[in-house]
PDB file of N, CA and C in Angstrom:
ATOM      1  N   MET O   1      -0.937 -88.908 -20.524  1.00 68.00           N
ATOM      2  CA  MET O   1      -0.677 -88.216 -19.473  1.00 68.00           C
ATOM      3  C   MET O   1      -0.044 -88.505 -18.177  1.00 68.00           C
ATOM      4  N   ARG O   2      -1.416 -89.114 -17.305  1.00 76.00           N
ATOM      5  CA  ARG O   2      -0.725 -90.033 -16.158  1.00 76.00           C
ATOM      6  C   ARG O   2      -0.120 -90.885 -15.742  1.00 76.00           C
ATOM      7  N   ASN O   3      -0.114 -91.744 -16.731  1.00 81.00           N
ATOM      8  CA  ASN O   3       0.420 -92.606 -17.092  1.00 81.00           C
ATOM      9  C   ASN O   3       2.004 -92.648 -16.189  1.00 81.00           C
ATOM     10  N   PRO O   4       2.146 -93.308 -15.094  1.00 80.00           N
ATOM     11  CA  PRO O   4       3.679 -92.882 -15.123  1.00 80.00           C
ATOM     12  C   PRO O   4       4.754 -93.427 -15.877  1.00 80.00           C
ATOM     13  N   SER O   5       4.755 -94.316 -16.677  1.00 82.00           N
ATOM     14  CA  SER O   5       5.710 -94.530 -17.885  1.00 82.00           C
ATOM     15  C   SER O   5       5.984 -93.399 -18.266  1.00 82.00           C
ATOM     16  N   THR O   6       5.036 -92.540 -18.649  1.00 84.00           N
ATOM     17  CA  THR O   6       4.974 -91.308 -19.961  1.00 84.00           C
ATOM     18  C   THR O   6       6.632 -90.526 -19.420  1.00 84.00           C
ATOM     19  N   THR O   7       7.345 -90.315 -19.942  1.00 90.00           N
ATOM     20  CA  THR O   7       7.966 -89.098 -19.956  1.00 90.00           C
ATOM     21  C   THR O   7       7.725 -88.162 -19.883  1.00 90.00           C
ATOM     22  N   GLN O   8       8.657 -87.195 -19.054  1.00 88.00           N
ATOM     23  CA  GLN O   8       8.484 -85.898 -19.089  1.00 88.00           C
ATOM     24  C   GLN O   8       8.429 -85.088 -20.317  1.00 88.00           C
ATOM     25  N   PRO O   9       9.386 -85.325 -20.969  1.00 90.00           N
ATOM     26  CA  PRO O   9       9.266 -84.936 -22.833  1.00 90.00           C
ATOM     27  C   PRO O   9       7.960 -85.403 -23.603  1.00 90.00           C
ATOM     28  N   ALA O  10       7.665 -86.336 -23.288  1.00 88.00           N
ATOM     29  CA  ALA O  10       6.432 -86.995 -24.120  1.00 88.00           C
ATOM     30  C   ALA O  10       5.348 -85.774 -23.581  1.00 88.00           C
ATOM     31  N   ARG O  11       5.133 -85.812 -22.246  1.00 89.00           N
ATOM     32  CA  ARG O  11       4.214 -85.224 -21.560  1.00 89.00           C
ATOM     33  C   ARG O  11       4.112 -83.309 -22.005  1.00 89.00           C
ATOM     34  N   GLU O  12       5.645 -83.123 -22.396  1.00 91.00           N
ATOM     35  CA  GLU O  12       5.127 -81.904 -22.267  1.00 91.00           C
ATOM     36  C   GLU O  12       5.039 -81.515 -24.161  1.00 91.00           C
ATOM     37  N   GLU O  13       5.708 -82.754 -25.108  1.00 93.00           N
ATOM     38  CA  GLU O  13       5.096 -82.171 -26.315  1.00 93.00           C
ATOM     39  C   GLU O  13       3.623 -82.819 -26.282  1.00 93.00           C
ATOM     40  N   THR O  14       3.124 -83.435 -25.576  1.00 91.00           N
ATOM     41  CA  THR O  14       1.360 -83.331 -25.483  1.00 91.00           C
ATOM     42  C   THR O  14       0.723 -82.587 -25.373  1.00 91.00           C
ATOM     43  N   LEU O  15       1.052 -81.732 -23.860  1.00 93.00           N
ATOM     44  CA  LEU O  15       0.742 -80.018 -23.662  1.00 93.00           C
ATOM     45  C   LEU O  15       0.931 -79.556 -24.645  1.00 93.00           C
ATOM     46  N   GLN O  16       1.740 -79.294 -25.607  1.00 95.00           N
ATOM     47  CA  GLN O  16       2.322 -78.538 -26.651  1.00 95.00           C
ATOM     48  C   GLN O  16       1.149 -78.883 -27.800  1.00 95.00           C
ATOM     49  N   LEU O  17       1.134 -79.502 -28.030  1.00 95.00           N
ATOM     50  CA  LEU O  17      -0.114 -80.164 -29.301  1.00 95.00           C
ATOM     51  C   LEU O  17      -1.385 -79.905 -28.553  1.00 95.00           C
ATOM     52  N   LYS O  18      -1.758 -79.777 -27.319  1.00 96.00           N
ATOM     53  CA  LYS O  18      -3.050 -79.813 -26.552  1.00 96.00           C
ATOM     54  C   LYS O  18      -3.239 -77.806 -26.932  1.00 96.00           C
ATOM     55  N   SER O  19      -2.285 -77.786 -26.663  1.00 96.00           N
ATOM     56  CA  SER O  19      -2.083 -75.709 -26.729  1.00 96.00           C
ATOM     57  C   SER O  19      -2.735 -75.774 -28.040  1.00 96.00           C
ATOM     58  N   GLN O  20      -2.080 -75.804 -28.980  1.00 98.00           N
ATOM     59  CA  GLN O  20      -2.332 -75.672 -30.578  1.00 98.00           C
ATOM     60  C   GLN O  20      -3.778 -76.308 -30.229  1.00 98.00           C
ATOM     61  N   LEU O  21      -3.959 -77.281 -30.283  1.00 97.00           N
ATOM     62  CA  LEU O  21      -5.433 -77.369 -30.464  1.00 97.00           C
ATOM     63  C   LEU O  21      -6.501 -76.074 -30.057  1.00 97.00           C
ATOM     64  N   ASP O  22      -6.020 -76.192 -28.295  1.00 98.00           N
ATOM     65  CA  ASP O  22      -7.173 -74.628 -28.134  1.00 98.00           C
ATOM     66  C   ASP O  22      -7.251 -73.547 -28.783  1.00 98.00           C
ATOM     67  N   GLN O  23      -6.152 -73.363 -29.308  1.00 98.00           N
ATOM     68  CA  GLN O  23      -5.844 -72.326 -30.153  1.00 98.00           C
ATOM     69  C   GLN O  23      -6.494 -72.691 -31.533  1.00 98.00           C
ATOM     70  N   ALA O  24      -6.653 -73.788 -32.116  1.00 97.00           N
ATOM     71  CA  ALA O  24      -6.910 -73.488 -33.199  1.00 97.00           C
ATOM     72  C   ALA O  24      -8.996 -73.770 -33.304  1.00 97.00           C
ATOM     73  N   ILE O  25      -9.115 -74.309 -32.185  1.00 98.00           N
ATOM     74  CA  ILE O  25     -10.455 -74.277 -31.254  1.00 98.00           C
ATOM     75  C   ILE O  25     -11.032 -73.016 -31.627  1.00 98.00           C
ATOM     76  N   ALA O  26     -10.228 -72.062 -30.623  1.00 98.00           N
ATOM     77  CA  ALA O  26     -11.281 -70.739 -30.596  1.00 98.00           C
ATOM     78  C   ALA O  26     -10.735 -69.871 -31.828  1.00 98.00           C
ATOM     79  N   CYS O  27      -9.653 -70.096 -33.015  1.00 96.00           N
ATOM     80  CA  CYS O  27      -9.825 -69.534 -34.070  1.00 96.00           C
ATOM     81  C   CYS O  27     -11.417 -69.902 -34.653  1.00 96.00           C
ATOM     82  N   LEU O  28     -11.694 -70.994 -34.743  1.00 96.00           N
ATOM     83  CA  LEU O  28     -12.773 -71.927 -35.668  1.00 96.00           C
ATOM     84  C   LEU O  28     -13.686 -70.974 -34.660  1.00 96.00           C
ATOM     85  N   GLN O  29     -13.985 -71.073 -33.191  1.00 97.00           N
ATOM     86  CA  GLN O  29     -15.092 -70.482 -32.994  1.00 97.00           C
ATOM     87  C   GLN O  29     -15.069 -68.779 -32.378  1.00 97.00           C
ATOM     88  N   MET O  30     -13.979 -68.310 -33.315  1.00 95.00           N
ATOM     89  CA  MET O  30     -14.350 -66.675 -33.530  1.00 95.00           C
ATOM     90  C   MET O  30     -15.079 -66.591 -34.885  1.00 95.00           C
ATOM     91  N   CYS O  31     -14.252 -67.241 -35.838  1.00 94.00           N
ATOM     92  CA  CYS O  31     -14.935 -67.187 -37.326  1.00 94.00           C
ATOM     93  C   CYS O  31     -16.215 -67.816 -37.403  1.00 94.00           C
ATOM     94  N   GLU O  32     -16.738 -68.548 -36.724  1.00 95.00           N
ATOM     95  CA  GLU O  32     -18.131 -68.703 -36.026  1.00 95.00           C
ATOM     96  C   GLU O  32     -19.040 -67.627 -35.445  1.00 95.00           C
ATOM     97  N   ARG O  33     -18.609 -66.917 -34.448  1.00 95.00           N
ATOM     98  CA  ARG O  33     -19.203 -66.503 -34.466  1.00 95.00           C
ATOM     99  C   ARG O  33     -19.451 -65.121 -35.202  1.00 95.00           C
ATOM    100  N   TYR O  34     -18.627 -64.067 -35.951  1.00 93.00           N
ATOM    101  CA  TYR O  34     -18.906 -63.649 -36.446  1.00 93.00           C
ATOM    102  C   TYR O  34     -18.797 -64.074 -38.134  1.00 93.00           C
ATOM    103  N   GLN O  35     -19.007 -65.376 -38.416  1.00 92.00           N
ATOM    104  CA  GLN O  35     -19.560 -65.730 -39.832  1.00 92.00           C
ATOM    105  C   GLN O  35     -18.226 -65.473 -40.955  1.00 92.00           C
ATOM    106  N   ILE O  36     -17.480 -65.764 -40.736  1.00 93.00           N
ATOM    107  CA  ILE O  36     -16.120 -65.591 -41.354  1.00 93.00           C
ATOM    108  C   ILE O  36     -16.255 -66.981 -41.839  1.00 93.00           C
ATOM    109  N   SER O  37     -15.803 -66.848 -43.122  1.00 92.00           N
ATOM    110  CA  SER O  37     -15.629 -68.420 -43.905  1.00 92.00           C
ATOM    111  C   SER O  37     -15.370 -67.918 -44.755  1.00 92.00           C
ATOM    112  N   LEU O  38     -14.688 -69.475 -45.209  1.00 88.00           N
ATOM    113  CA  LEU O  38     -13.102 -69.296 -46.170  1.00 88.00           C
ATOM    114  C   LEU O  38     -13.883 -68.424 -47.630  1.00 88.00           C
ATOM    115  N   ASN O  39     -14.694 -67.930 -47.683  1.00 90.00           N
ATOM    116  CA  ASN O  39     -14.249 -67.029 -48.935  1.00 90.00           C
ATOM    117  C   ASN O  39     -14.637 -65.855 -48.839  1.00 90.00           C
ATOM    118  N   ALA O  40     -14.283 -65.399 -47.565  1.00 92.00           N
ATOM    119  CA  ALA O  40     -13.751 -64.144 -46.651  1.00 92.00           C
ATOM    120  C   ALA O  40     -12.785 -63.084 -47.749  1.00 92.00           C
ATOM    121  N   LYS O  41     -13.036 -62.100 -47.861  1.00 92.00           N
ATOM    122  CA  LYS O  41     -11.842 -61.313 -48.423  1.00 92.00           C
ATOM    123  C   LYS O  41     -11.282 -60.560 -47.466  1.00 92.00           C
ATOM    124  N   VAL O  42      -9.634 -60.925 -47.284  1.00 92.00           N
ATOM    125  CA  VAL O  42      -8.746 -60.338 -46.124  1.00 92.00           C
ATOM    126  C   VAL O  42      -8.190 -59.230 -46.928  1.00 92.00           C
ATOM    127  N   ILE O  43      -8.324 -58.128 -45.970  1.00 92.00           N
ATOM    128  CA  ILE O  43      -7.333 -57.247 -46.994  1.00 92.00           C
ATOM    129  C   ILE O  43      -6.458 -56.504 -45.550  1.00 92.00           C
ATOM    130  N   GLU O  44      -4.880 -56.158 -46.188  1.00 93.00           N
ATOM    131  CA  GLU O  44      -4.300 -55.775 -44.927  1.00 93.00           C
ATOM    132  C   GLU O  44      -3.368 -54.737 -45.097  1.00 93.00           C
ATOM    133  N   ILE O  45      -4.183 -53.396 -44.440  1.00 90.00           N
ATOM    134  CA  ILE O  45      -3.468 -52.672 -44.129  1.00 90.00           C
ATOM    135  C   ILE O  45      -2.504 -51.864 -44.426  1.00 90.00           C
ATOM    136  N   PRO O  46      -2.114 -51.296 -45.733  1.00 87.00           N
ATOM    137  CA  PRO O  46      -0.668 -50.890 -46.016  1.00 87.00           C
ATOM    138  C   PRO O  46       0.278 -50.224 -45.122  1.00 87.00           C
ATOM    139  N   PRO O  47       1.294 -50.420 -45.165  1.00 84.00           N
ATOM    140  CA  PRO O  47       2.469 -48.869 -44.358  1.00 84.00           C
ATOM    141  C   PRO O  47       1.886 -47.362 -44.979  1.00 84.00           C
ATOM    142  N   PRO O  48       1.971 -46.205 -44.349  1.00 80.00           N
ATOM    143  CA  PRO O  48       2.030 -45.252 -45.224  1.00 80.00           C
ATOM    144  C   PRO O  48       2.608 -44.707 -45.994  1.00 80.00           C
ATOM    145  N   ASN O  49       2.543 -44.242 -46.751  1.00 79.00           N
ATOM    146  CA  ASN O  49       3.442 -43.110 -47.668  1.00 79.00           C
ATOM    147  C   ASN O  49       4.732 -42.772 -47.421  1.00 79.00           C
ATOM    148  N   ASN O  50       4.775 -42.343 -46.327  1.00 75.00           N
ATOM    149  CA  ASN O  50       5.662 -41.475 -45.674  1.00 75.00           C
ATOM    150  C   ASN O  50       6.206 -42.276 -44.604  1.00 75.00           C
ATOM    151  N   SER O  51       7.557 -41.776 -44.009  1.00 68.00           N
ATOM    152  CA  SER O  51       8.154 -42.336 -43.410  1.00 68.00           C
ATOM    153  C   SER O  51       7.506 -42.618 -41.735  1.00 68.00           C
ATOM    154  N   CYS O  52       6.654 -41.760 -41.533  1.00 74.00           N
ATOM    155  CA  CYS O  52       6.162 -41.412 -40.196  1.00 74.00           C
ATOM    156  C   CYS O  52       5.130 -42.741 -40.059  1.00 74.00           C
ATOM    157  N   LEU O  53       5.048 -43.155 -38.503  1.00 72.00           N
ATOM    158  CA  LEU O  53       3.922 -43.761 -38.232  1.00 72.00           C
ATOM    159  C   LEU O  53       3.113 -43.366 -38.699  1.00 72.00           C
ATOM    160  N   SER O  54       1.760 -43.840 -39.469  1.00 77.00           N
ATOM    161  CA  SER O  54       0.533 -43.319 -39.247  1.00 77.00           C
ATOM    162  C   SER O  54      -0.748 -43.773 -38.493  1.00 77.00           C
ATOM    163  N   GLN O  55      -1.915 -43.506 -38.639  1.00 81.00           N
ATOM    164  CA  GLN O  55      -3.300 -44.342 -38.318  1.00 81.00           C
ATOM    165  C   GLN O  55      -4.104 -43.883 -39.439  1.00 81.00           C
ATOM    166  N   TYR O  56      -5.026 -44.697 -39.563  1.00 86.00           N
ATOM    167  CA  TYR O  56      -6.035 -44.554 -40.764  1.00 86.00           C
ATOM    168  C   TYR O  56      -7.545 -44.561 -40.209  1.00 86.00           C
ATOM    169  N   HIS O  57      -8.017 -44.025 -40.214  1.00 87.00           N
ATOM    170  CA  HIS O  57      -9.278 -43.241 -39.845  1.00 87.00           C
ATOM    171  C   HIS O  57     -10.429 -43.754 -40.698  1.00 87.00           C
ATOM    172  N   LEU O  58     -11.439 -44.707 -39.884  1.00 90.00           N
ATOM    173  CA  LEU O  58     -12.051 -45.229 -41.152  1.00 90.00           C
ATOM    174  C   LEU O  58     -13.587 -44.081 -41.023  1.00 90.00           C
ATOM    175  N   MET O  59     -13.679 -43.821 -42.120  1.00 93.00           N
ATOM    176  CA  MET O  59     -14.849 -42.526 -42.362  1.00 93.00           C
ATOM    177  C   MET O  59     -16.378 -43.156 -43.160  1.00 93.00           C
ATOM    178  N   ASP O  60     -17.659 -42.584 -42.946  1.00 94.00           N
ATOM    179  CA  ASP O  60     -18.737 -42.751 -43.458  1.00 94.00           C
ATOM    180  C   ASP O  60     -19.051 -41.635 -44.283  1.00 94.00           C
ATOM    181  N   ASP O  61     -18.522 -42.100 -45.553  1.00 95.00           N
ATOM    182  CA  ASP O  61     -18.808 -40.935 -46.729  1.00 95.00           C
ATOM    183  C   ASP O  61     -20.527 -40.181 -46.436  1.00 95.00           C
ATOM    184  N   CYS O  62     -21.274 -40.929 -45.592  1.00 95.00           N
ATOM    185  CA  CYS O  62     -22.941 -40.553 -45.365  1.00 95.00           C
ATOM    186  C   CYS O  62     -23.755 -39.750 -46.816  1.00 95.00           C
ATOM    187  N   GLY O  63     -22.912 -41.194 -48.139  1.00 95.00           N
ATOM    188  CA  GLY O  63     -23.558 -40.890 -49.291  1.00 95.00           C
ATOM    189  C   GLY O  63     -23.325 -39.543 -50.002  1.00 95.00           C
ATOM    190  N   SER O  64     -22.236 -39.477 -49.578  1.00 95.00           N
ATOM    191  CA  SER O  64     -21.762 -38.052 -50.121  1.00 95.00           C
ATOM    192  C   SER O  64     -20.353 -37.859 -50.689  1.00 95.00           C
ATOM    193  N   ILE O  65     -19.769 -37.437 -51.429  1.00 94.00           N
ATOM    194  CA  ILE O  65     -18.502 -37.189 -52.061  1.00 94.00           C
ATOM    195  C   ILE O  65     -17.583 -36.079 -52.001  1.00 94.00           C
ATOM    196  N   GLU O  66     -18.268 -35.089 -50.632  1.00 95.00           N
ATOM    197  CA  GLU O  66     -17.718 -34.010 -50.020  1.00 95.00           C
ATOM    198  C   GLU O  66     -17.725 -34.044 -49.014  1.00 95.00           C
ATOM    199  N   ARG O  67     -16.297 -33.957 -48.744  1.00 93.00           N
ATOM    200  CA  ARG O  67     -15.322 -34.766 -47.489  1.00 93.00           C
ATOM    201  C   ARG O  67     -15.703 -34.226 -45.963  1.00 93.00           C
ATOM    202  N   ASP O  68     -16.417 -32.592 -46.482  1.00 94.00           N
ATOM    203  CA  ASP O  68     -17.319 -32.167 -45.591  1.00 94.00           C
ATOM    204  C   ASP O  68     -18.007 -32.684 -44.472  1.00 94.00           C
ATOM    205  N   CYS O  69     -18.999 -33.780 -45.154  1.00 95.00           N
ATOM    206  CA  CYS O  69     -19.495 -34.966 -44.782  1.00 95.00           C
ATOM    207  C   CYS O  69     -19.811 -35.829 -44.407  1.00 95.00           C
ATOM    208  N   TRP O  70     -18.473 -36.030 -44.340  1.00 95.00           N
ATOM    209  CA  TRP O  70     -18.069 -37.554 -44.199  1.00 95.00           C
ATOM    210  C   TRP O  70     -17.798 -37.158 -42.657  1.00 95.00           C
ATOM    211  N   THR O  71     -18.440 -38.600 -41.398  1.00 95.00           N
ATOM    212  CA  THR O  71     -18.349 -38.477 -39.987  1.00 95.00           C
ATOM    213  C   THR O  71     -17.430 -39.905 -40.269  1.00 95.00           C
ATOM    214  N   GLU O  72     -16.431 -39.720 -38.316  1.00 94.00           N
ATOM    215  CA  GLU O  72     -15.820 -40.787 -38.880  1.00 94.00           C
ATOM    216  C   GLU O  72     -16.701 -41.673 -37.794  1.00 94.00           C
ATOM    217  N   VAL O  73     -16.101 -42.986 -38.112  1.00 94.00           N
ATOM    218  CA  VAL O  73     -17.093 -43.855 -37.400  1.00 94.00           C
ATOM    219  C   VAL O  73     -16.682 -44.091 -36.007  1.00 94.00           C
ATOM    220  N   GLU O  74     -17.423 -44.630 -34.903  1.00 94.00           N
ATOM    221  CA  GLU O  74     -17.088 -44.860 -33.702  1.00 94.00           C
ATOM    222  C   GLU O  74     -17.763 -46.201 -33.442  1.00 94.00           C
ATOM    223  N   ALA O  75     -17.378 -47.297 -32.796  1.00 93.00           N
ATOM    224  CA  ALA O  75     -17.663 -48.288 -31.933  1.00 93.00           C
ATOM    225  C   ALA O  75     -17.274 -48.274 -30.900  1.00 93.00           C
ATOM    226  N   ASN O  76     -18.058 -48.384 -29.803  1.00 94.00           N
ATOM    227  CA  ASN O  76     -18.017 -48.494 -28.316  1.00 94.00           C
ATOM    228  C   ASN O  76     -17.725 -47.264 -27.955  1.00 94.00           C
ATOM    229  N   GLY O  77     -18.563 -45.646 -28.300  1.00 94.00           N
ATOM    230  CA  GLY O  77     -18.333 -44.678 -28.316  1.00 94.00           C
ATOM    231  C   GLY O  77     -16.494 -43.902 -28.037  1.00 94.00           C
ATOM    232  N   LYS O  78     -15.368 -44.611 -29.493  1.00 94.00           N
ATOM    233  CA  LYS O  78     -14.631 -44.400 -29.391  1.00 94.00           C
ATOM    234  C   LYS O  78     -14.332 -44.624 -31.011  1.00 94.00           C
ATOM    235  N   PHE O  79     -13.533 -43.202 -31.509  1.00 93.00           N
ATOM    236  CA  PHE O  79     -13.444 -43.569 -33.109  1.00 93.00           C
ATOM    237  C   PHE O  79     -12.314 -45.010 -33.191  1.00 93.00           C
ATOM    238  N   ILE O  80     -12.562 -45.142 -34.467  1.00 88.00           N
ATOM    239  CA  ILE O  80     -11.815 -46.378 -35.086  1.00 88.00           C
ATOM    240  C   ILE O  80     -10.820 -45.887 -35.799  1.00 88.00           C
ATOM    241  N   ALA O  81      -9.542 -46.334 -34.816  1.00 83.00           N
ATOM    242  CA  ALA O  81      -8.426 -45.769 -35.794  1.00 83.00           C
ATOM    243  C   ALA O  81      -7.558 -46.692 -36.350  1.00 83.00           C
ATOM    244  N   VAL O  82      -7.068 -47.295 -37.026  1.00 88.00           N
ATOM    245  CA  VAL O  82      -6.283 -48.724 -37.903  1.00 88.00           C
ATOM    246  C   VAL O  82      -4.938 -48.425 -37.938  1.00 88.00           C
ATOM    247  N   LEU O  83      -4.287 -49.654 -37.957  1.00 88.00           N
ATOM    248  CA  LEU O  83      -2.896 -49.145 -38.046  1.00 88.00           C
ATOM    249  C   LEU O  83      -2.271 -49.852 -39.409  1.00 88.00           C
ATOM    250  N   PRO O  84      -0.925 -49.769 -39.488  1.00 88.00           N
ATOM    251  CA  PRO O  84      -0.736 -50.474 -40.986  1.00 88.00           C
ATOM    252  C   PRO O  84      -0.528 -51.774 -40.301  1.00 88.00           C
ATOM    253  N   LYS O  85      -0.908 -53.093 -40.903  1.00 88.00           N
ATOM    254  CA  LYS O  85      -1.063 -54.461 -41.034  1.00 88.00           C
ATOM    255  C   LYS O  85      -2.136 -54.726 -40.417  1.00 88.00           C
ATOM    256  N   THR O  86      -3.285 -54.319 -40.055  1.00 90.00           N
ATOM    257  CA  THR O  86      -4.750 -54.252 -39.375  1.00 90.00           C
ATOM    258  C   THR O  86      -5.067 -55.301 -40.569  1.00 90.00           C
ATOM    259  N   LEU O  87      -5.777 -56.398 -40.538  1.00 92.00           N
ATOM    260  CA  LEU O  87      -6.880 -56.987 -41.334  1.00 92.00           C
ATOM    261  C   LEU O  87      -7.652 -56.334 -41.210  1.00 92.00           C
ATOM    262  N   LEU O  88      -8.255 -55.934 -42.557  1.00 91.00           N
ATOM    263  CA  LEU O  88     -10.169 -56.311 -42.180  1.00 91.00           C
ATOM    264  C   LEU O  88     -10.805 -56.636 -43.594  1.00 91.00           C
ATOM    265  N   ILE O  89     -11.679 -57.656 -42.311  1.00 92.00           N
ATOM    266  CA  ILE O  89     -12.378 -58.668 -43.211  1.00 92.00           C
ATOM    267  C   ILE O  89     -13.573 -58.171 -43.867  1.00 92.00           C
ATOM    268  N   GLN O  90     -13.806 -58.766 -45.201  1.00 92.00           N
ATOM    269  CA  GLN O  90     -15.084 -58.474 -45.759  1.00 92.00           C
ATOM    270  C   GLN O  90     -15.795 -60.047 -45.807  1.00 92.00           C
ATOM    271  N   ARG O  91     -16.763 -60.086 -45.246  1.00 87.00           N
ATOM    272  CA  ARG O  91     -17.594 -61.608 -45.140  1.00 87.00           C
ATOM    273  C   ARG O  91     -18.457 -61.921 -46.533  1.00 87.00           C
ATOM    274  N   ASP O  92     -18.698 -63.102 -46.746  1.00 76.00           N
ATOM    275  CA  ASP O  92     -19.445 -63.389 -48.209  1.00 76.00           C
ATOM    276  C   ASP O  92     -20.667 -62.247 -48.245  1.00 76.00           C
ATOM    277  N   ALA O  93     -20.912 -61.979 -49.556  1.00 54.00           N
ATOM    278  CA  ALA O  93     -22.648 -61.002 -49.412  1.00 54.00           C
ATOM    279  C   ALA O  93     -23.664 -61.304 -48.733  1.00 54.00           C
ATOM    280  N   GLY O  94     -23.645 -62.929 -49.316  1.00 56.00           N
ATOM    281  CA  GLY O  94     -24.920 -63.394 -48.585  1.00 56.00           C
ATOM    282  C   GLY O  94     -25.182 -63.292 -47.060  1.00 56.00           C
ATOM    283  N   VAL O  95     -23.489 -63.825 -46.498  1.00 51.00           N
ATOM    284  CA  VAL O  95     -23.679 -63.999 -45.396  1.00 51.00           C
ATOM    285  C   VAL O  95     -23.704 -62.426 -44.377  1.00 51.00           C
ATOM    286  N   LEU O  96     -23.160 -61.502 -45.349  1.00 47.00           N
ATOM    287  CA  LEU O  96     -23.459 -59.595 -44.801  1.00 47.00           C
ATOM    288  C   LEU O  96     -25.123 -59.266 -44.477  1.00 47.00           C
ATOM    289  N   SER O  97     -25.223 -60.035 -45.777  1.00 44.00           N
ATOM    290  CA  SER O  97     -26.917 -59.289 -46.153  1.00 44.00           C
ATOM    291  C   SER O  97     -27.381 -59.907 -44.961  1.00 44.00           C
ATOM    292  N   SER O  98     -27.755 -61.497 -44.626  1.00 45.00           N
ATOM    293  CA  SER O  98     -28.818 -62.177 -43.448  1.00 45.00           C
ATOM    294  C   SER O  98     -28.233 -61.191 -42.276  1.00 45.00           C
ATOM    295  N   THR O  99     -27.120 -61.158 -41.958  1.00 44.00           N
ATOM    296  CA  THR O  99     -26.503 -61.072 -40.759  1.00 44.00           C
ATOM    297  C   THR O  99     -27.095 -59.260 -40.173  1.00 44.00           C
ATOM    298  N   ALA O 100     -27.291 -58.328 -41.577  1.00 43.00           N
ATOM    299  CA  ALA O 100     -27.821 -56.921 -41.594  1.00 43.00           C
ATOM    300  C   ALA O 100     -29.106 -56.792 -41.035  1.00 43.00           C
ATOM    301  N   LYS O 101     -29.701 -57.921 -42.010  1.00 44.00           N
ATOM    302  CA  LYS O 101     -31.239 -58.190 -41.696  1.00 44.00           C
ATOM    303  C   LYS O 101     -31.443 -58.211 -40.122  1.00 44.00           C
ATOM    304  N   SER O 102     -30.712 -59.725 -39.729  1.00 46.00           N
ATOM    305  CA  SER O 102     -30.836 -59.875 -38.327  1.00 46.00           C
ATOM    306  C   SER O 102     -30.581 -58.833 -37.227  1.00 46.00           C
ATOM    307  N   ASN O 103     -29.894 -58.001 -37.656  1.00 44.00           N
ATOM    308  CA  ASN O 103     -29.668 -57.148 -36.888  1.00 44.00           C
ATOM    309  C   ASN O 103     -30.727 -55.282 -37.042  1.00 44.00           C
ATOM    310  N   SER O 104     -30.686 -55.627 -38.281  1.00 42.00           N
ATOM    311  CA  SER O 104     -32.144 -54.483 -38.260  1.00 42.00           C
ATOM    312  C   SER O 104     -33.555 -54.580 -37.685  1.00 42.00           C
ATOM    313  N   LYS O 105     -33.562 -56.233 -37.038  1.00 44.00           N
ATOM    314  CA  LYS O 105     -35.168 -56.557 -36.479  1.00 44.00           C
ATOM    315  C   LYS O 105     -35.029 -56.400 -35.240  1.00 44.00           C
ATOM    316  N   GLU O 106     -33.477 -56.484 -34.852  1.00 39.00           N
ATOM    317  CA  GLU O 106     -33.484 -55.836 -33.150  1.00 39.00           C
ATOM    318  C   GLU O 106     -33.525 -54.580 -32.497  1.00 39.00           C
TER     319      GLU O 106
END
């Protein structure tokens, strides 16, 4: 890059490749932080059956089939509303259970 004989197009190409590598490293770091492996199951939330824009709400069924007993899940004090095309990631059962155990000790 600092070599005076390097052309401007070559510098731009090198910077573009570096940017792609930086993005790939950030993705890998995120997967490591959340323990997302290649075995993770990824589900894309489908568009709603009707033509209007809808949100999906994440509910905790509290062990009951009675909808009146269900509660809406909150994270950081806000209800979780999911839009179509949102990705849900389910980690490996082994990874999930080890994470749940470590969280329960805190």
